[in-house]
CSV table of C-alpha atoms in Angstrom, one decimal:
chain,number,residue,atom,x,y,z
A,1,UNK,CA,78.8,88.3,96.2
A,2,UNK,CA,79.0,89.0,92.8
A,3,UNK,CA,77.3,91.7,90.9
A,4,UNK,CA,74.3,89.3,89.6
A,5,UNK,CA,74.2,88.6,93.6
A,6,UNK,CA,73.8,92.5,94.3
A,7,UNK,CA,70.9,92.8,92.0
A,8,UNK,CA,69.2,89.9,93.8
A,9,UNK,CA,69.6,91.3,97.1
A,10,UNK,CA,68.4,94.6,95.7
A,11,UNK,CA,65.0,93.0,94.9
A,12,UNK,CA,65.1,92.6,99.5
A,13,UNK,CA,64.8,96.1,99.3
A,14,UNK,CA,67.5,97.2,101.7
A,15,UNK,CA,68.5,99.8,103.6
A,16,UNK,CA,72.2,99.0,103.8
A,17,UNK,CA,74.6,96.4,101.8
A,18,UNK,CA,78.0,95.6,103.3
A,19,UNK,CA,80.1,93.7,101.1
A,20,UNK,CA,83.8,91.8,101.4
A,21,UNK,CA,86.4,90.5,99.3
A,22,UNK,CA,85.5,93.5,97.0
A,23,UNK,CA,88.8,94.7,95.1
A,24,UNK,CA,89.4,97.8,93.4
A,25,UNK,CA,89.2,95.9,90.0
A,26,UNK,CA,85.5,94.5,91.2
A,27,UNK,CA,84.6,97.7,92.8
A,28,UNK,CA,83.3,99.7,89.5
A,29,UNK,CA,81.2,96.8,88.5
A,30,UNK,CA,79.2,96.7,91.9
A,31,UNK,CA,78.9,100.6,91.9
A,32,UNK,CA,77.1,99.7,88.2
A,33,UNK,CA,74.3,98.0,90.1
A,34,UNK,CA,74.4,99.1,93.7
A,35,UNK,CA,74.4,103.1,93.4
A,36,UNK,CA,71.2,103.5,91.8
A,37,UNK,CA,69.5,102.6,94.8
A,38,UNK,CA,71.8,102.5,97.2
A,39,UNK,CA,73.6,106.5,96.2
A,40,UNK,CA,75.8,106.5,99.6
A,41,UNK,CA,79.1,104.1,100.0
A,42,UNK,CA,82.5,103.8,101.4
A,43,UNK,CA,84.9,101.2,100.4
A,44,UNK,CA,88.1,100.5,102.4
A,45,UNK,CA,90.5,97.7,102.1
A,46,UNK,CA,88.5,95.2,100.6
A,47,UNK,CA,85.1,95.8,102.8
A,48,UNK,CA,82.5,98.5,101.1
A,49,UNK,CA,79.3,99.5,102.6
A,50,UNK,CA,76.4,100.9,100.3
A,51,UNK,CA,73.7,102.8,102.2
A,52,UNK,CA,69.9,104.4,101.6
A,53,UNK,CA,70.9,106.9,104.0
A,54,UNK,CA,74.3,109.5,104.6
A,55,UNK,CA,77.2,108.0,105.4
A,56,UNK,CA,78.3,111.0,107.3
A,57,UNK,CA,81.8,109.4,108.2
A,58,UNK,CA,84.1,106.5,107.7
A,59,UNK,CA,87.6,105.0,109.2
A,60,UNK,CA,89.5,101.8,108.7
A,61,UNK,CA,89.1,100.4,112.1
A,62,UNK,CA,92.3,98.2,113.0
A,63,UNK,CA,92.1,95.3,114.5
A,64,UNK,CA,95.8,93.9,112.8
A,65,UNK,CA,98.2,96.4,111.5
A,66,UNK,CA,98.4,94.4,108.4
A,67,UNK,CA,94.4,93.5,108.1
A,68,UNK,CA,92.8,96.1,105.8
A,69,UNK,CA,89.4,94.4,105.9
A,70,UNK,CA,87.1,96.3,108.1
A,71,UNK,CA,85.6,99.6,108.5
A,72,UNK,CA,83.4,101.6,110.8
A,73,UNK,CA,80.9,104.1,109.0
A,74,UNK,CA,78.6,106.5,110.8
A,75,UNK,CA,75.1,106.3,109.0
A,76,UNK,CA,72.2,109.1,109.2
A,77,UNK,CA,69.7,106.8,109.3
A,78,UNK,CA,65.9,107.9,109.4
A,79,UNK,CA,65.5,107.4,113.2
A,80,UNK,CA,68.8,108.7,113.8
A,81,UNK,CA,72.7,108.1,113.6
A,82,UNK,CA,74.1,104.6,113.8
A,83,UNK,CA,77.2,102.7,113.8
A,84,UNK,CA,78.1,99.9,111.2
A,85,UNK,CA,80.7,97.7,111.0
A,86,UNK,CA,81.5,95.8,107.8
A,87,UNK,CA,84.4,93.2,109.0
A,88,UNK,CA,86.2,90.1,106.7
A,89,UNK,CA,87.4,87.8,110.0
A,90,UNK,CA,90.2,85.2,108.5
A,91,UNK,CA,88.9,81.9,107.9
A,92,UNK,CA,90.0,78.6,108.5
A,93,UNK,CA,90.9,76.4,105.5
A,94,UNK,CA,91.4,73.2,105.1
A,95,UNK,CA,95.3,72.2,105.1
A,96,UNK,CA,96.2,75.7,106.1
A,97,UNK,CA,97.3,77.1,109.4
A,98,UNK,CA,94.7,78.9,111.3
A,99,UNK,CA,95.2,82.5,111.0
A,100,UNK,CA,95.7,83.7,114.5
A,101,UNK,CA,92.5,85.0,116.4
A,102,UNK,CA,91.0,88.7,115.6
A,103,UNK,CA,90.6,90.3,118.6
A,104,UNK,CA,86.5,91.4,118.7
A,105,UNK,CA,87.0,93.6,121.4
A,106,UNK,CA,89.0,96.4,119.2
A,107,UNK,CA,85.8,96.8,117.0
């Protein structure tokens, strides 16, 4: 998604945005459009996760010591606290190996 992307899904009205492939370079330019309306947000690796509501805690969850895509937040939302997972799985491309299998259960 790119930040003309984020504005679009703004117009949804959302509660929560979870985002991937977002680098520390790209990371100012979403926070341009995502934080006026979305004024909670943890970024780990290269997952982030814009919220409405408190994000009252955040970890790197590990599913492969060397796969820094994925996060668990705790969100205050308005009916109470929830879990959210924002996760980049490895994909399969064309002429590449396949990256080995993630391992769902160790979300």
């Amino acid at each position: 998604m790119t930040p003309p992307t984020a504005r679009t899904r703004l117009a949804a009205d959302p509660g929560l945005v979870a985002l991937e492939e977002v680098t520390d370079d790209a990371l100012p330019a979403y926070r341009r459009v995502l934080d006026r309306r979305l004024t909670h947000s943890v970024h780990i690796g290269t997952v982030a996760l814009w919220s409405r509501h408190p994000i009252t805690a955040s970890q790197r969850v590990t599913i492969d010591p060397s796969w820094s895509r994925s996060l668990r937040a705790r969100v205050q939302g308005p009916h109470g606290p929830l879990a959210v997972y924002v996760v980049h799985l490895p994909s399969v491309r064309s002429g590449r190996p396949a990256s080995p299998p993630v391992d769902a259960t160790r979300l």
